[in-house]
CSV table of C-alpha atoms and ligand atoms in Angstrom, one decimal:
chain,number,residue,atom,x,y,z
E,1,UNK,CA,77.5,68.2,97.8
E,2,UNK,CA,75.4,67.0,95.0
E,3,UNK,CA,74.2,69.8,92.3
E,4,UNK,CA,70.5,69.0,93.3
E,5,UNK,CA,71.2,69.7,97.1
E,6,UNK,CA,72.4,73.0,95.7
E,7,UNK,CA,69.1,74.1,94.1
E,8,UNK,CA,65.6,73.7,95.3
E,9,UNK,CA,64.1,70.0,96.2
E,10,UNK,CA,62.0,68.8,98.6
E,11,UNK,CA,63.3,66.5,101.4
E,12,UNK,CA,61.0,63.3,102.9
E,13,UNK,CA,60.4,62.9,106.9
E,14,UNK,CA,60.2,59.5,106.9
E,15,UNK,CA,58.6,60.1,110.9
E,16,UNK,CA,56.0,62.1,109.6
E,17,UNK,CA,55.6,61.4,106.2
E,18,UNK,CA,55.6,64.9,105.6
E,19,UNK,CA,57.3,66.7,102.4
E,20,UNK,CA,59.4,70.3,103.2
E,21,UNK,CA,60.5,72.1,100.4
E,22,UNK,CA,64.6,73.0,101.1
E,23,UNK,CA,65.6,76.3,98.4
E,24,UNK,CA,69.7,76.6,99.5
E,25,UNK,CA,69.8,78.8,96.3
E,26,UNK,CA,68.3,81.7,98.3
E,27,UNK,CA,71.5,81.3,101.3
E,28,UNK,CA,74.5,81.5,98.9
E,29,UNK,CA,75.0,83.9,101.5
E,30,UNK,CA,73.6,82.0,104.6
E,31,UNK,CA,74.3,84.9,107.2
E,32,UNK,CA,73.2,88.2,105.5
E,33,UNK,CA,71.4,89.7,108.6
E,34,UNK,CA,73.1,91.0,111.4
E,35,UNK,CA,73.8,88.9,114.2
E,36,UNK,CA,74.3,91.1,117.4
E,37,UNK,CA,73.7,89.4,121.1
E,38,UNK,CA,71.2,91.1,122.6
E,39,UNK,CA,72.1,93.0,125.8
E,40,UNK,CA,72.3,90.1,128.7
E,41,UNK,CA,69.8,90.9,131.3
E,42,UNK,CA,71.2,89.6,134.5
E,43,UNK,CA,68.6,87.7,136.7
E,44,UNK,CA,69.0,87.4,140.2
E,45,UNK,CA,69.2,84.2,141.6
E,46,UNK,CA,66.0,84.7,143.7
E,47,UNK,CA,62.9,86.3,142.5
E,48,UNK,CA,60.6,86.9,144.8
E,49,UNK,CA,57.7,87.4,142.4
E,50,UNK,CA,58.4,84.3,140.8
E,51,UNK,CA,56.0,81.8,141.5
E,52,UNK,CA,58.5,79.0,140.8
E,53,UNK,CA,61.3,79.9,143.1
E,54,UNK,CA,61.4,77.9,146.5
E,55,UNK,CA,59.5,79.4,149.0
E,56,UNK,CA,56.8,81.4,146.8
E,57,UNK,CA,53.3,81.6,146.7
E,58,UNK,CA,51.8,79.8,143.7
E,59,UNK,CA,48.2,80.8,142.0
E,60,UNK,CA,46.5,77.6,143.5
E,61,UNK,CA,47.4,79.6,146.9
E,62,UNK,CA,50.1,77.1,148.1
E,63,UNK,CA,53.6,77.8,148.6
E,64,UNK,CA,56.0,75.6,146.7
E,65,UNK,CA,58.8,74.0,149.3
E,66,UNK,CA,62.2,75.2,149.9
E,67,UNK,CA,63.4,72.5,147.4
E,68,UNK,CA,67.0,72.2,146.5
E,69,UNK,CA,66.7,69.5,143.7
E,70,UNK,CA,64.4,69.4,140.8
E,71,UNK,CA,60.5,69.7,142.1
E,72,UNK,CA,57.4,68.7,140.4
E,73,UNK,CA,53.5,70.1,140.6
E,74,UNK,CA,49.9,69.4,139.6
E,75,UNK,CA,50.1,72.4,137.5
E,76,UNK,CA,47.6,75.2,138.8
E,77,UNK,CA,45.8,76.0,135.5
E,78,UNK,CA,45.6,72.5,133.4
E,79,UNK,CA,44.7,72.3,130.0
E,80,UNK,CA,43.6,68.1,130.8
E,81,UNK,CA,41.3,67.6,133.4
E,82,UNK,CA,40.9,64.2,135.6
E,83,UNK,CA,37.9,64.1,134.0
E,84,UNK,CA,37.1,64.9,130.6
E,85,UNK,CA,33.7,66.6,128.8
E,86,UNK,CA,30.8,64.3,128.5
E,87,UNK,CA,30.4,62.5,125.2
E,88,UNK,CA,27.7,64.2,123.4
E,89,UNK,CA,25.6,62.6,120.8
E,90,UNK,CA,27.0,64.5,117.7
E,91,UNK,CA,24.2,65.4,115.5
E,92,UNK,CA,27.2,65.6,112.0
E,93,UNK,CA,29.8,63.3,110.9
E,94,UNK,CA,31.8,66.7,110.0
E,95,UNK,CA,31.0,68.0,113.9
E,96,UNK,CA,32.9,65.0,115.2
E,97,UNK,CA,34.2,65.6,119.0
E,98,UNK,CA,35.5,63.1,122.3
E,99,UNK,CA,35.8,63.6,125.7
E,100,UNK,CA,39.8,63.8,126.9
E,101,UNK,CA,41.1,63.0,130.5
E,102,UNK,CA,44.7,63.7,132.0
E,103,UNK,CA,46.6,65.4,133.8
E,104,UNK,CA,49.4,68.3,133.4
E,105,UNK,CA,52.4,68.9,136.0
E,106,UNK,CA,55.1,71.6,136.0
E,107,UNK,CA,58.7,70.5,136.8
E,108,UNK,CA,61.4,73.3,137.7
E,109,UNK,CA,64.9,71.8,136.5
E,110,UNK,CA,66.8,74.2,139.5
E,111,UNK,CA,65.6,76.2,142.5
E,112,UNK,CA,68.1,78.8,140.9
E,113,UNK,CA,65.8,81.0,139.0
E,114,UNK,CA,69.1,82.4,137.3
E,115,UNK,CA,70.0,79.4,135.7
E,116,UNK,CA,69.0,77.5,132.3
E,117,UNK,CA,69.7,74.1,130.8
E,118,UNK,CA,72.6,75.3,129.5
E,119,UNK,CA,74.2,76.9,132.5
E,120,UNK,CA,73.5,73.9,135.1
E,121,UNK,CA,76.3,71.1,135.8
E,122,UNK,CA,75.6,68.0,134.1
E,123,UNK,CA,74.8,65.8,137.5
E,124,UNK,CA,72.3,68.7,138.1
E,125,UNK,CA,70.5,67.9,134.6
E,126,UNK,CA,71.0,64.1,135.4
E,127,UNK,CA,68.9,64.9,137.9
E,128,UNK,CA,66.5,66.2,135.8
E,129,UNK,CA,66.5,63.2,133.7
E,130,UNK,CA,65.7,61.0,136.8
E,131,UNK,CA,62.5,62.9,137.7
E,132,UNK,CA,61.8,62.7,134.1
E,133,UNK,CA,61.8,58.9,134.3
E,134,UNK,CA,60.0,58.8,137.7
E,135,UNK,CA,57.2,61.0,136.1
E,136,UNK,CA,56.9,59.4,133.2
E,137,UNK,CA,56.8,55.8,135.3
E,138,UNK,CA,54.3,57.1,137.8
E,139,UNK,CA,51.8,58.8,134.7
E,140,UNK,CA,51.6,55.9,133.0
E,141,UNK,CA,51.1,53.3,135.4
E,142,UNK,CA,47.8,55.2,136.0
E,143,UNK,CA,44.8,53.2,133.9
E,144,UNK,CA,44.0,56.3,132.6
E,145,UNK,CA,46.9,57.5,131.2
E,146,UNK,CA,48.2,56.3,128.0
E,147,UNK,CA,50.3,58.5,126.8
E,148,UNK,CA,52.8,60.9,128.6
E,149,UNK,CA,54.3,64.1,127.0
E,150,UNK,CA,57.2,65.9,129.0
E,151,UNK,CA,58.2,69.1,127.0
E,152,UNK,CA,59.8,72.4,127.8
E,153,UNK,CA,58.9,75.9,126.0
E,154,UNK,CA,62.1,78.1,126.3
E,155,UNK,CA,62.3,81.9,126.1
E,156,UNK,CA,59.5,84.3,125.8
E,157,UNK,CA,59.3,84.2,122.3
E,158,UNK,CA,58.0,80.7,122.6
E,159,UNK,CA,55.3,81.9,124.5
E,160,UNK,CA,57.0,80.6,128.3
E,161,UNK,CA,55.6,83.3,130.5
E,162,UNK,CA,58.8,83.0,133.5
E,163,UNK,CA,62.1,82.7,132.9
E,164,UNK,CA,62.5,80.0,136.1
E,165,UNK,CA,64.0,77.2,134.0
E,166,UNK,CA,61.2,74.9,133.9
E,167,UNK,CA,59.0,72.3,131.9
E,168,UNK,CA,55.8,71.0,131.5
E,169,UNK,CA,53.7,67.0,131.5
E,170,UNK,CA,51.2,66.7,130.0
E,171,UNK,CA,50.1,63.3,130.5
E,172,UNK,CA,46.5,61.7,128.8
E,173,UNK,CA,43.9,59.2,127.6
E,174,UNK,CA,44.5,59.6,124.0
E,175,UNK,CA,47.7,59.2,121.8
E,176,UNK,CA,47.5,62.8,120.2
E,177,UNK,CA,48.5,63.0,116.5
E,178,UNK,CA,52.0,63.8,116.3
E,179,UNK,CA,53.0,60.6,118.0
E,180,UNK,CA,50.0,58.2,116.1
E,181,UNK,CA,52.2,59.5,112.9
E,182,UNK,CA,55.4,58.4,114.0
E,183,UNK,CA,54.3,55.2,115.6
E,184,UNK,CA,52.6,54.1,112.4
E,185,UNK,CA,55.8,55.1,110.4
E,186,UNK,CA,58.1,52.9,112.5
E,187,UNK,CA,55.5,50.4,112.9
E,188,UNK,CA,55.7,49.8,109.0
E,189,UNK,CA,59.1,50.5,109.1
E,190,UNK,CA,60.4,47.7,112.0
E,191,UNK,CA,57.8,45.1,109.6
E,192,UNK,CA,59.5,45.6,106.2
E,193,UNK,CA,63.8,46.3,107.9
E,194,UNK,CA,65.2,44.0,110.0
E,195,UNK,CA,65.5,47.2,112.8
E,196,UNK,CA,63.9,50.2,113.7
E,197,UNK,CA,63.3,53.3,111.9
E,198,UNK,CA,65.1,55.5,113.8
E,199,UNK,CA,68.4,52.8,114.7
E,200,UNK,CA,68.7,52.7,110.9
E,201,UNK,CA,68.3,56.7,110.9
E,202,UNK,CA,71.4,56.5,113.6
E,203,UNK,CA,73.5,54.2,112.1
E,204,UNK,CA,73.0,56.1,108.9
E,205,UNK,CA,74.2,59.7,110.5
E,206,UNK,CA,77.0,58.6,112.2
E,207,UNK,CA,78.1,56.7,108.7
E,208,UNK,CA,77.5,60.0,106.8
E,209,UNK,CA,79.0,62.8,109.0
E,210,UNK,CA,77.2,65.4,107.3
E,211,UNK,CA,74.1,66.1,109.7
E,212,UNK,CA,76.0,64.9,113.1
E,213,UNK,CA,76.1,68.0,115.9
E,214,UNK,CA,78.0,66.2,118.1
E,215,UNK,CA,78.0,62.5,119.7
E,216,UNK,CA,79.0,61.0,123.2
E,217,UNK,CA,79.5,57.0,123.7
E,218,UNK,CA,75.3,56.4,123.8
E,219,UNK,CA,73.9,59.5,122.2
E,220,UNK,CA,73.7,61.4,119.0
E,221,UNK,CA,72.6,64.9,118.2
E,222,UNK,CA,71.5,65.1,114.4
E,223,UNK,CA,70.0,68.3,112.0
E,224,UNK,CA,67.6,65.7,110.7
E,225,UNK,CA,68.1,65.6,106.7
E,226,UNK,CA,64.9,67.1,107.1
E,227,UNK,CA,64.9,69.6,109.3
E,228,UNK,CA,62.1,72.2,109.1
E,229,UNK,CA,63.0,74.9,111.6
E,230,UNK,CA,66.4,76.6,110.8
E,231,UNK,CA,68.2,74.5,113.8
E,232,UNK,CA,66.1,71.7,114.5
E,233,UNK,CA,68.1,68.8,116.4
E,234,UNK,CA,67.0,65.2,116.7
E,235,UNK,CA,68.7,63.8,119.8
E,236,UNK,CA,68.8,59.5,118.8
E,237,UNK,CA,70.0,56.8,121.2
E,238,UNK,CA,72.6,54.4,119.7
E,239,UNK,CA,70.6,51.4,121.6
E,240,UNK,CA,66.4,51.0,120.9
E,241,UNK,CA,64.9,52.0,124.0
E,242,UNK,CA,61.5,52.5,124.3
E,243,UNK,CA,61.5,55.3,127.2
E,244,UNK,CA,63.7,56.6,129.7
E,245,UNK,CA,62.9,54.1,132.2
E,246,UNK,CA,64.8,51.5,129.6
E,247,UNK,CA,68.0,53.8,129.8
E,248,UNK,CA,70.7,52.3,131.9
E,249,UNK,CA,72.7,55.0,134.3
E,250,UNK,CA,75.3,55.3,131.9
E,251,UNK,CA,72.9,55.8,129.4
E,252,UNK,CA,71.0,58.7,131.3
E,253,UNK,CA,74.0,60.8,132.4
E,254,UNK,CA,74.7,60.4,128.4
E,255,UNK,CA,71.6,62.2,127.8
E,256,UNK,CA,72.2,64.9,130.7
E,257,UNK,CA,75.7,65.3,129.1
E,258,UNK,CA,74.3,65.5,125.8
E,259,UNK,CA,71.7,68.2,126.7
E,260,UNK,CA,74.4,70.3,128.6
E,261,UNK,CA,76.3,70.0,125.0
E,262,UNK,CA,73.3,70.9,122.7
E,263,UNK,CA,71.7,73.9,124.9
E,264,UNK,CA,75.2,75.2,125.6
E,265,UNK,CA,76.1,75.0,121.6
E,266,UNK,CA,72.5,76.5,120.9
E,267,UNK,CA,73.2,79.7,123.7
E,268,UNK,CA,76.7,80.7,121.9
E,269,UNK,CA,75.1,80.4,118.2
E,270,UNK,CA,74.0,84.0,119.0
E,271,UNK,CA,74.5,84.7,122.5
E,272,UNK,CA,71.7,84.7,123.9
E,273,UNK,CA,69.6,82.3,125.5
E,274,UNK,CA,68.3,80.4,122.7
E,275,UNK,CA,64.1,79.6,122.8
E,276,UNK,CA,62.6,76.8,121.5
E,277,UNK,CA,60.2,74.0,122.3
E,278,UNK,CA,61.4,70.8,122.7
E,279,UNK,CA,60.3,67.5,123.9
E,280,UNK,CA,60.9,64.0,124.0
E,281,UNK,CA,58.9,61.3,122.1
E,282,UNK,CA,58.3,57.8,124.2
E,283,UNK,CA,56.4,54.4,123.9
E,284,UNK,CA,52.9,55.0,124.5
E,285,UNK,CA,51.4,54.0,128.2
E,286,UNK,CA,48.6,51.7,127.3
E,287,UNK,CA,51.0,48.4,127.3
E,288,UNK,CA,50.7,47.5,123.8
E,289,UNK,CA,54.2,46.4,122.6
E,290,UNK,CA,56.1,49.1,121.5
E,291,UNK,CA,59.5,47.2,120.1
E,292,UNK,CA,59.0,49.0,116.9
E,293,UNK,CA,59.3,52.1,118.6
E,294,UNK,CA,62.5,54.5,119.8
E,295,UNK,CA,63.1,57.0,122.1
E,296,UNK,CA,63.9,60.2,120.7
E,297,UNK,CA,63.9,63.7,121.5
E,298,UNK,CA,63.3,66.8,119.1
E,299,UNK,CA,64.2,70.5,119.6
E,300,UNK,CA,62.4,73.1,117.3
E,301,UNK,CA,64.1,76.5,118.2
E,302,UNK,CA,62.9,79.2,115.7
E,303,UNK,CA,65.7,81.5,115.7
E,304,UNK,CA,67.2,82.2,112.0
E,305,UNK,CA,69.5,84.7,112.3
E,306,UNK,CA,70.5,86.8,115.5
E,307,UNK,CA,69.1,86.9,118.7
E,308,UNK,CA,65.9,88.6,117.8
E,309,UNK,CA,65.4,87.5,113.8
E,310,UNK,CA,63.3,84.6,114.1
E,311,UNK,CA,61.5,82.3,111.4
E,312,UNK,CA,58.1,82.5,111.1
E,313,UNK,CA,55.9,79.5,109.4
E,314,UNK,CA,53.8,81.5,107.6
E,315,UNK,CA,52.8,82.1,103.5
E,316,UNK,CA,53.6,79.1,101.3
E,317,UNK,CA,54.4,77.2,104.7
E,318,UNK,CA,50.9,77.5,105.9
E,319,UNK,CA,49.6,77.5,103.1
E,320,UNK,CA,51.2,74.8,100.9
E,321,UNK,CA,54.3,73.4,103.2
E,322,UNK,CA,57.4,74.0,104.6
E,323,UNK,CA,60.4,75.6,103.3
E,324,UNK,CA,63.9,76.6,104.5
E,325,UNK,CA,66.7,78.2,102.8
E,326,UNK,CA,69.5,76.9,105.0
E,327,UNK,CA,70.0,73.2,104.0
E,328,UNK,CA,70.0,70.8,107.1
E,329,UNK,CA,74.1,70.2,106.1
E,330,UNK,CA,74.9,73.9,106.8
E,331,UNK,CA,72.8,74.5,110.2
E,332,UNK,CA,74.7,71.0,111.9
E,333,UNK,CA,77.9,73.0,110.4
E,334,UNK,CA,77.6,76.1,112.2
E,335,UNK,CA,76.2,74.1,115.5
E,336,UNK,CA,79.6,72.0,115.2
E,337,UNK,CA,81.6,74.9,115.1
E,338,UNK,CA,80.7,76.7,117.6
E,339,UNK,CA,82.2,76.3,121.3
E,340,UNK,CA,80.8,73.7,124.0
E,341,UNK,CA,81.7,76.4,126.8
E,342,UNK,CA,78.6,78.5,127.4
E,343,UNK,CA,79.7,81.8,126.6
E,344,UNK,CA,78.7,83.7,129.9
E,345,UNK,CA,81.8,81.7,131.5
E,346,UNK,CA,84.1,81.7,128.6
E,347,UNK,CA,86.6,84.5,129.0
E,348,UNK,CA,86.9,85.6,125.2
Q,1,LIG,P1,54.9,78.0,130.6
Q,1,LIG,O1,55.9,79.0,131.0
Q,1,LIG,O2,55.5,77.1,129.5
Q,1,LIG,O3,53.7,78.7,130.1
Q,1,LIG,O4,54.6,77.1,131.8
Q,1,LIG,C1,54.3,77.6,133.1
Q,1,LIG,C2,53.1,76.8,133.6
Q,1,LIG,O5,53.0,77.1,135.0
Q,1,LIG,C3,51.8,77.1,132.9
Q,1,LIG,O6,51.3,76.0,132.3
Q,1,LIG,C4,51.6,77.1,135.3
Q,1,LIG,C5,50.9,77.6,134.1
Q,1,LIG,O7,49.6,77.1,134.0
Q,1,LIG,N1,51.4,77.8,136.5
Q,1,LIG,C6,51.0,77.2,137.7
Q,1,LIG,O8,50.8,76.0,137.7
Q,1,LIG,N2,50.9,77.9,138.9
Q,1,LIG,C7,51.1,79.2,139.0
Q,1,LIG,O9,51.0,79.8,140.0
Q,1,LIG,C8,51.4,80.0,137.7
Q,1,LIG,C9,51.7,79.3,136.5
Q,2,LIG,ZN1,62.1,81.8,140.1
């Protein structure tokens, strides 16, 4: 490693054009704190207070269907309506404000409320994937929908208020911020390379080694080199596609494989079920060309040490910008080394 990735520097996100400041002088010791599992609490696989199970009575006052594959809803309390506010006249260029239009869905991955991610089989995930596609197919064919985002918040302290492995759509008018900064990133990026941002960024991680979680024949799992979040992943196709409906079968059981892989990996880091938010990032609905653009997925779990010691972005992060301790290097180290068999079946 070069001296200056052993003292403080700041690392460029070339997606974001955002700066974080990276101090691995503060982690000569990277794992001080304790790192004890927390007790596992063993869920049954039916809950009959859960208002995702199959069967149950939902707030809307329907009752989802005995479903045995994954099942999708117009989500009960949605933060997009099919119609947005009226425009009002603003009466300040600082009090600017516009109407917003969509729609929001809940998917549950498994009718097993027991079950994560990580625990199901990959042709149960694949599955996943496929409604995924469908969704994301359906949403944006509508007029009114330009841009879809499928995300899932795990574990409570990511705010997810059941334990039912599930995710959210939420699918709208607008391209919201986040993605506006990437797509004018690669936009610039695909004008002045001869190929995309992020197939560069591939080709790249697989050359160097360093960052690389783990890889199947179409997939890669990355820390990005800049890495926020303690063990951020970047999960990169080896092929541009714009969206899931570009990815060939092969291609999408290599994504459910890879998600087994990285949830699994991210459950045994502490033993527990690891939270985070993650979602994946596709071409816009609207039907401009998007060939500058790849498919990519990020997970942001904010667990630093154990179980239970999480990071917080606050202080100098709020205030002036990131910072992390453990270099990007060292986090795809410790997800490399750990085991690929989820450790509530591994008999250690
Ligand atoms: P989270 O766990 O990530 O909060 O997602 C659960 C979603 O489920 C949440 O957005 C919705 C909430 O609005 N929901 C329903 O649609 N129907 C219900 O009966 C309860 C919760
Ligand atoms: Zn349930």
């Amino acid at each position: 490693m070069t001296d200056e990735r052993l003292r403080s520097h700041r690392r460029f996100n070339p997606l974001t054009r955002d700066w974080v400041l990276v101090s691995p002088q503060r982690s000569k010791r990277p794992w001080q704190g304790q790192t004890e599992a927390l007790a596992s609490t063993n869920r049954p696989q039916y809950d009959p207070d859960c208002y995702l199970c199959p069967g149950n009575l939902r707030a809307s006052g329907e009752n989802n269907p005995d479903y045995c594959e994954p099942f999708v809803f117009a989500n009960d309390f949605p933060a997009l309506l099919s119609t947005g506010g009226v425009k009002a006249e603003s009466d300040h260029p600082l009090l600017k404000s516009e109407p917003e239009a969509g729609e929001c869905r809940v998917i549950c991955f498994s009718p097993r409320h027991d079950l994560t991610l990580a625990q199901m089989e990959v042709p149960e995930i694949r599955k996943v994937v496929d409604l995924w596609a469908e969704q994301y197919l359906e949403l944006g064919a509508k007029p009114t929908i330009n841009h879809v985002q499928i995300f899932e918040n795990k574990g409570e302290m990511m705010g997810c208020s059941n334990p039912h492995p599930h995710g959210q759509i939420w699918a709208q008018q607008s391209i919201p911020s986040e993605i506006k900064k990437e797509l004018e990133s690669m936009r610039i990026h695909a004008n002045e390379h001869s190929n995309t941002l992020l197939q560069d960024y591939v080709a790249l991680e697989l050359e160097r080694g360093e960052r690389l979680v783990y890889q199947n024949e179409f997939f890669a799992v990355v820390v990005p080199f800049w890495a926020v979040w303690p063990f951020e992943t970047l999960v990169l196709c080896k092929r541009r596609v714009a969206s899931l409906s570009d990815m060939t079968d092969a291609e999408r059981d290599g994504l459910a494989d890879i998600l087994k892989q990285l949830t699994t990996r991210y459950d045994n880091l502490f033993e527990t079920r690891f939270p985070y938010s993650a979602g994946m990032h596709q071409a816009p609905t609207d039907g401009d060309d998007y060939s500058y653009f790849d498919w990519h997925m990020h997970f942001y779990p904010p667990l630093l040490r154990s179980a239970t010691i999480k990071k917080f972005l606050v202080g100098y992060e709020l205030l002036a910008e990131p910072q992390r301790d453990l270099t990007a290097e060292a986090s795809a180290e410790r997800l490399r080394a750990v085991s690929d068999i989820h450790y509530s079946v591994s008999d250690r």
